[in-house]
PDB file of C-alpha atoms in Angstrom:
ATOM      1  CA  UNK A   1     -31.143  14.561  11.551  1.00  0.00           C
ATOM      2  CA  UNK A   2     -32.021  14.603  15.239  1.00  0.00           C
ATOM      3  CA  UNK A   3     -29.297  14.109  17.825  1.00  0.00           C
ATOM      4  CA  UNK A   4     -30.474  10.606  18.889  1.00  0.00           C
ATOM      5  CA  UNK A   5     -30.609   9.443  15.264  1.00  0.00           C
ATOM      6  CA  UNK A   6     -27.226  10.980  14.590  1.00  0.00           C
ATOM      7  CA  UNK A   7     -25.775   9.101  17.577  1.00  0.00           C
ATOM      8  CA  UNK A   8     -27.446   5.881  16.431  1.00  0.00           C
ATOM      9  CA  UNK A   9     -26.031   6.384  12.930  1.00  0.00           C
ATOM     10  CA  UNK A  10     -22.528   6.929  14.323  1.00  0.00           C
ATOM     11  CA  UNK A  11     -22.853   3.811  16.478  1.00  0.00           C
ATOM     12  CA  UNK A  12     -24.073   1.794  13.501  1.00  0.00           C
ATOM     13  CA  UNK A  13     -21.216   3.096  11.337  1.00  0.00           C
ATOM     14  CA  UNK A  14     -18.694   2.155  14.018  1.00  0.00           C
ATOM     15  CA  UNK A  15     -20.354  -1.253  14.452  1.00  0.00           C
ATOM     16  CA  UNK A  16     -20.280  -1.940  10.716  1.00  0.00           C
ATOM     17  CA  UNK A  17     -16.652  -0.853  10.599  1.00  0.00           C
ATOM     18  CA  UNK A  18     -15.795  -2.994  13.608  1.00  0.00           C
ATOM     19  CA  UNK A  19     -17.425  -6.051  12.029  1.00  0.00           C
ATOM     20  CA  UNK A  20     -15.696  -5.254   8.749  1.00  0.00           C
ATOM     21  CA  UNK A  21     -12.424  -5.317  10.664  1.00  0.00           C
ATOM     22  CA  UNK A  22     -13.207  -8.758  12.065  1.00  0.00           C
ATOM     23  CA  UNK A  23     -13.985 -10.091   8.595  1.00  0.00           C
ATOM     24  CA  UNK A  24     -10.916  -8.311   7.187  1.00  0.00           C
ATOM     25  CA  UNK A  25      -8.675 -10.140   9.651  1.00  0.00           C
ATOM     26  CA  UNK A  26     -10.076 -13.477   8.527  1.00  0.00           C
ATOM     27  CA  UNK A  27      -9.917 -12.603   4.829  1.00  0.00           C
ATOM     28  CA  UNK A  28      -6.535 -10.930   5.103  1.00  0.00           C
ATOM     29  CA  UNK A  29      -4.529 -13.472   7.066  1.00  0.00           C
ATOM     30  CA  UNK A  30      -6.349 -15.777   9.510  1.00  0.00           C
ATOM     31  CA  UNK A  31      -7.838 -18.160   6.946  1.00  0.00           C
ATOM     32  CA  UNK A  32      -4.701 -18.249   4.827  1.00  0.00           C
ATOM     33  CA  UNK A  33      -2.664 -19.077   7.942  1.00  0.00           C
ATOM     34  CA  UNK A  34      -5.089 -21.817   8.950  1.00  0.00           C
ATOM     35  CA  UNK A  35      -5.068 -23.201   5.397  1.00  0.00           C
ATOM     36  CA  UNK A  36      -1.303 -23.746   5.695  1.00  0.00           C
ATOM     37  CA  UNK A  37      -1.761 -26.036   8.682  1.00  0.00           C
ATOM     38  CA  UNK A  38      -2.300 -29.749   8.507  1.00  0.00           C
ATOM     39  CA  UNK A  39      -6.044 -30.393   8.054  1.00  0.00           C
ATOM     40  CA  UNK A  40      -6.464 -31.792  11.590  1.00  0.00           C
ATOM     41  CA  UNK A  41      -4.799 -28.716  13.076  1.00  0.00           C
ATOM     42  CA  UNK A  42      -6.791 -26.317  10.899  1.00  0.00           C
ATOM     43  CA  UNK A  43     -10.046 -28.055  11.785  1.00  0.00           C
ATOM     44  CA  UNK A  44      -9.330 -27.995  15.515  1.00  0.00           C
ATOM     45  CA  UNK A  45      -8.229 -24.358  15.424  1.00  0.00           C
ATOM     46  CA  UNK A  46     -11.307 -23.240  13.515  1.00  0.00           C
ATOM     47  CA  UNK A  47     -13.607 -25.295  15.733  1.00  0.00           C
ATOM     48  CA  UNK A  48     -12.199 -23.462  18.747  1.00  0.00           C
ATOM     49  CA  UNK A  49     -12.418 -20.066  17.026  1.00  0.00           C
ATOM     50  CA  UNK A  50     -16.062 -20.753  16.194  1.00  0.00           C
ATOM     51  CA  UNK A  51     -16.826 -21.702  19.793  1.00  0.00           C
ATOM     52  CA  UNK A  52     -15.182 -18.531  21.087  1.00  0.00           C
ATOM     53  CA  UNK A  53     -17.041 -16.421  18.517  1.00  0.00           C
ATOM     54  CA  UNK A  54     -20.379 -17.300  20.124  1.00  0.00           C
ATOM     55  CA  UNK A  55     -19.575 -15.217  23.180  1.00  0.00           C
ATOM     56  CA  UNK A  56     -20.877 -11.720  24.012  1.00  0.00           C
ATOM     57  CA  UNK A  57     -18.172  -9.516  22.449  1.00  0.00           C
ATOM     58  CA  UNK A  58     -18.771 -10.698  18.880  1.00  0.00           C
ATOM     59  CA  UNK A  59     -22.469 -11.441  19.309  1.00  0.00           C
ATOM     60  CA  UNK A  60     -23.187  -7.989  20.772  1.00  0.00           C
ATOM     61  CA  UNK A  61     -21.241  -6.259  18.018  1.00  0.00           C
ATOM     62  CA  UNK A  62     -22.821  -8.338  15.234  1.00  0.00           C
ATOM     63  CA  UNK A  63     -26.421  -8.200  16.449  1.00  0.00           C
ATOM     64  CA  UNK A  64     -26.289  -4.825  18.186  1.00  0.00           C
ATOM     65  CA  UNK A  65     -25.215  -3.335  14.869  1.00  0.00           C
ATOM     66  CA  UNK A  66     -28.041  -5.243  13.165  1.00  0.00           C
ATOM     67  CA  UNK A  67     -30.538  -3.765  15.628  1.00  0.00           C
ATOM     68  CA  UNK A  68     -29.178  -0.271  14.988  1.00  0.00           C
ATOM     69  CA  UNK A  69     -29.469  -0.809  11.228  1.00  0.00           C
ATOM     70  CA  UNK A  70     -33.038  -2.065  11.620  1.00  0.00           C
ATOM     71  CA  UNK A  71     -33.948   0.997  13.690  1.00  0.00           C
ATOM     72  CA  UNK A  72     -32.363   3.273  11.082  1.00  0.00           C
ATOM     73  CA  UNK A  73     -34.409   1.543   8.385  1.00  0.00           C
ATOM     74  CA  UNK A  74     -37.614   2.383  10.239  1.00  0.00           C
ATOM     75  CA  UNK A  75     -36.430   5.948  10.787  1.00  0.00           C
ATOM     76  CA  UNK A  76     -35.485   6.363   7.115  1.00  0.00           C
ATOM     77  CA  UNK A  77     -38.875   5.150   5.923  1.00  0.00           C
ATOM     78  CA  UNK A  78     -40.948   7.105   8.451  1.00  0.00           C
ATOM     79  CA  UNK A  79     -39.094  10.418   8.136  1.00  0.00           C
ATOM     80  CA  UNK A  80     -38.027  10.256   4.511  1.00  0.00           C
ATOM     81  CA  UNK A  81     -35.162  12.599   3.696  1.00  0.00           C
ATOM     82  CA  UNK A  82     -34.112  12.614   0.039  1.00  0.00           C
ATOM     83  CA  UNK A  83     -30.417  12.820   0.935  1.00  0.00           C
ATOM     84  CA  UNK A  84     -30.043  10.658   4.052  1.00  0.00           C
ATOM     85  CA  UNK A  85     -32.747   8.013   3.768  1.00  0.00           C
ATOM     86  CA  UNK A  86     -31.388   6.254   0.656  1.00  0.00           C
ATOM     87  CA  UNK A  87     -27.959   5.989   2.302  1.00  0.00           C
ATOM     88  CA  UNK A  88     -29.452   4.673   5.532  1.00  0.00           C
ATOM     89  CA  UNK A  89     -31.482   2.096   3.619  1.00  0.00           C
ATOM     90  CA  UNK A  90     -28.491   1.062   1.514  1.00  0.00           C
ATOM     91  CA  UNK A  91     -26.365   0.648   4.627  1.00  0.00           C
ATOM     92  CA  UNK A  92     -29.037  -1.388   6.380  1.00  0.00           C
ATOM     93  CA  UNK A  93     -29.555  -3.630   3.350  1.00  0.00           C
ATOM     94  CA  UNK A  94     -25.831  -4.199   2.959  1.00  0.00           C
ATOM     95  CA  UNK A  95     -25.370  -5.061   6.601  1.00  0.00           C
ATOM     96  CA  UNK A  96     -28.563  -6.996   7.279  1.00  0.00           C
ATOM     97  CA  UNK A  97     -28.525  -9.022   4.053  1.00  0.00           C
ATOM     98  CA  UNK A  98     -24.849  -9.092   3.136  1.00  0.00           C
ATOM     99  CA  UNK A  99     -23.395  -9.477   6.611  1.00  0.00           C
ATOM    100  CA  UNK A 100     -26.000 -10.972   8.945  1.00  0.00           C
ATOM    101  CA  UNK A 101     -27.827 -12.853   6.192  1.00  0.00           C
ATOM    102  CA  UNK A 102     -24.661 -14.319   4.688  1.00  0.00           C
ATOM    103  CA  UNK A 103     -23.422 -15.240   8.156  1.00  0.00           C
ATOM    104  CA  UNK A 104     -26.664 -17.090   8.894  1.00  0.00           C
ATOM    105  CA  UNK A 105     -27.098 -18.736   5.493  1.00  0.00           C
ATOM    106  CA  UNK A 106     -23.456 -19.380   4.610  1.00  0.00           C
ATOM    107  CA  UNK A 107     -20.903 -19.297   7.406  1.00  0.00           C
ATOM    108  CA  UNK A 108     -22.990 -20.725  10.249  1.00  0.00           C
ATOM    109  CA  UNK A 109     -24.023 -23.922   8.398  1.00  0.00           C
ATOM    110  CA  UNK A 110     -20.390 -24.473   7.429  1.00  0.00           C
ATOM    111  CA  UNK A 111     -19.350 -23.947  11.049  1.00  0.00           C
ATOM    112  CA  UNK A 112     -21.954 -26.437  12.283  1.00  0.00           C
ATOM    113  CA  UNK A 113     -20.793 -29.017   9.771  1.00  0.00           C
ATOM    114  CA  UNK A 114     -17.135 -28.433  10.662  1.00  0.00           C
ATOM    115  CA  UNK A 115     -17.932 -28.791  14.359  1.00  0.00           C
ATOM    116  CA  UNK A 116     -19.198 -32.311  13.604  1.00  0.00           C
ATOM    117  CA  UNK A 117     -16.116 -33.188  11.539  1.00  0.00           C
ATOM    118  CA  UNK A 118     -13.576 -35.401  13.304  1.00  0.00           C
ATOM    119  CA  UNK A 119     -10.209 -33.685  12.937  1.00  0.00           C
ATOM    120  CA  UNK A 120      -8.465 -37.003  12.358  1.00  0.00           C
ATOM    121  CA  UNK A 121     -11.236 -38.709  10.365  1.00  0.00           C
ATOM    122  CA  UNK A 122     -10.693 -40.225   6.923  1.00  0.00           C
ATOM    123  CA  UNK A 123     -12.378 -37.296   5.169  1.00  0.00           C
ATOM    124  CA  UNK A 124     -10.755 -34.549   7.241  1.00  0.00           C
ATOM    125  CA  UNK A 125      -8.521 -33.286   4.436  1.00  0.00           C
ATOM    126  CA  UNK A 126     -11.354 -33.000   1.904  1.00  0.00           C
ATOM    127  CA  UNK A 127     -13.718 -31.534   4.487  1.00  0.00           C
ATOM    128  CA  UNK A 128     -11.170 -28.929   5.535  1.00  0.00           C
ATOM    129  CA  UNK A 129     -10.322 -27.927   1.944  1.00  0.00           C
ATOM    130  CA  UNK A 130     -14.007 -27.458   1.105  1.00  0.00           C
ATOM    131  CA  UNK A 131     -14.716 -25.601   4.338  1.00  0.00           C
ATOM    132  CA  UNK A 132     -11.782 -23.231   4.000  1.00  0.00           C
ATOM    133  CA  UNK A 133     -12.644 -22.226   0.415  1.00  0.00           C
ATOM    134  CA  UNK A 134     -16.394 -21.865   0.945  1.00  0.00           C
ATOM    135  CA  UNK A 135     -16.129 -20.131   4.326  1.00  0.00           C
ATOM    136  CA  UNK A 136     -13.552 -17.664   3.005  1.00  0.00           C
ATOM    137  CA  UNK A 137     -15.737 -16.806  -0.004  1.00  0.00           C
ATOM    138  CA  UNK A 138     -18.699 -16.031   2.256  1.00  0.00           C
ATOM    139  CA  UNK A 139     -16.404 -14.062   4.548  1.00  0.00           C
ATOM    140  CA  UNK A 140     -15.199 -11.880   1.661  1.00  0.00           C
ATOM    141  CA  UNK A 141     -18.848 -10.939   1.057  1.00  0.00           C
ATOM    142  CA  UNK A 142     -19.273 -10.053   4.731  1.00  0.00           C
ATOM    143  CA  UNK A 143     -16.150  -7.896   4.592  1.00  0.00           C
ATOM    144  CA  UNK A 144     -17.338  -6.012   1.527  1.00  0.00           C
ATOM    145  CA  UNK A 145     -20.879  -5.488   2.805  1.00  0.00           C
ATOM    146  CA  UNK A 146     -19.849  -4.421   6.312  1.00  0.00           C
ATOM    147  CA  UNK A 147     -17.332  -1.938   4.938  1.00  0.00           C
ATOM    148  CA  UNK A 148     -19.842  -0.704   2.362  1.00  0.00           C
ATOM    149  CA  UNK A 149     -22.500  -0.264   5.047  1.00  0.00           C
ATOM    150  CA  UNK A 150     -20.088   1.712   7.210  1.00  0.00           C
ATOM    151  CA  UNK A 151     -19.226   3.973   4.272  1.00  0.00           C
ATOM    152  CA  UNK A 152     -22.908   4.521   3.426  1.00  0.00           C
ATOM    153  CA  UNK A 153     -23.631   5.499   7.027  1.00  0.00           C
ATOM    154  CA  UNK A 154     -20.771   7.993   6.970  1.00  0.00           C
ATOM    155  CA  UNK A 155     -22.236   9.537   3.806  1.00  0.00           C
ATOM    156  CA  UNK A 156     -25.655   9.708   5.501  1.00  0.00           C
ATOM    157  CA  UNK A 157     -24.045  11.728   8.292  1.00  0.00           C
ATOM    158  CA  UNK A 158     -22.684  14.369   5.906  1.00  0.00           C
TER     159      UNK A 158
END
């Protein structure tokens, strides 16, 4: 493995681990804490969290890691190595499909719908209960796939 690819692999592993840590926080305690709030309070808190999430720190980590994984996919396919390439491809698939894909197909549509939900509306309680369960389920997948991708990248480095 060349030095630039090794550095890129380390950066991708750290990025996957960092994103796994974000998802872990939500799966481990943030969502359960928000679920204990009154629906209006939970909705407003999550609406604000979602707005803050769209800023550079999270977006750069999420999509910078995706770019690194995409570049490692190309590298793995072009310079096939029987030991490293399968791990690089597995990591990229886990992260790109299981983290970025699930975020785009699962969490983002829920966030958009929640953003349009009046916190004090007549359906707020039902909307919040559905959101919290569905969003958390998708988030558990993101946690598992980000952590798995990070582990696969570490194996590729050995």
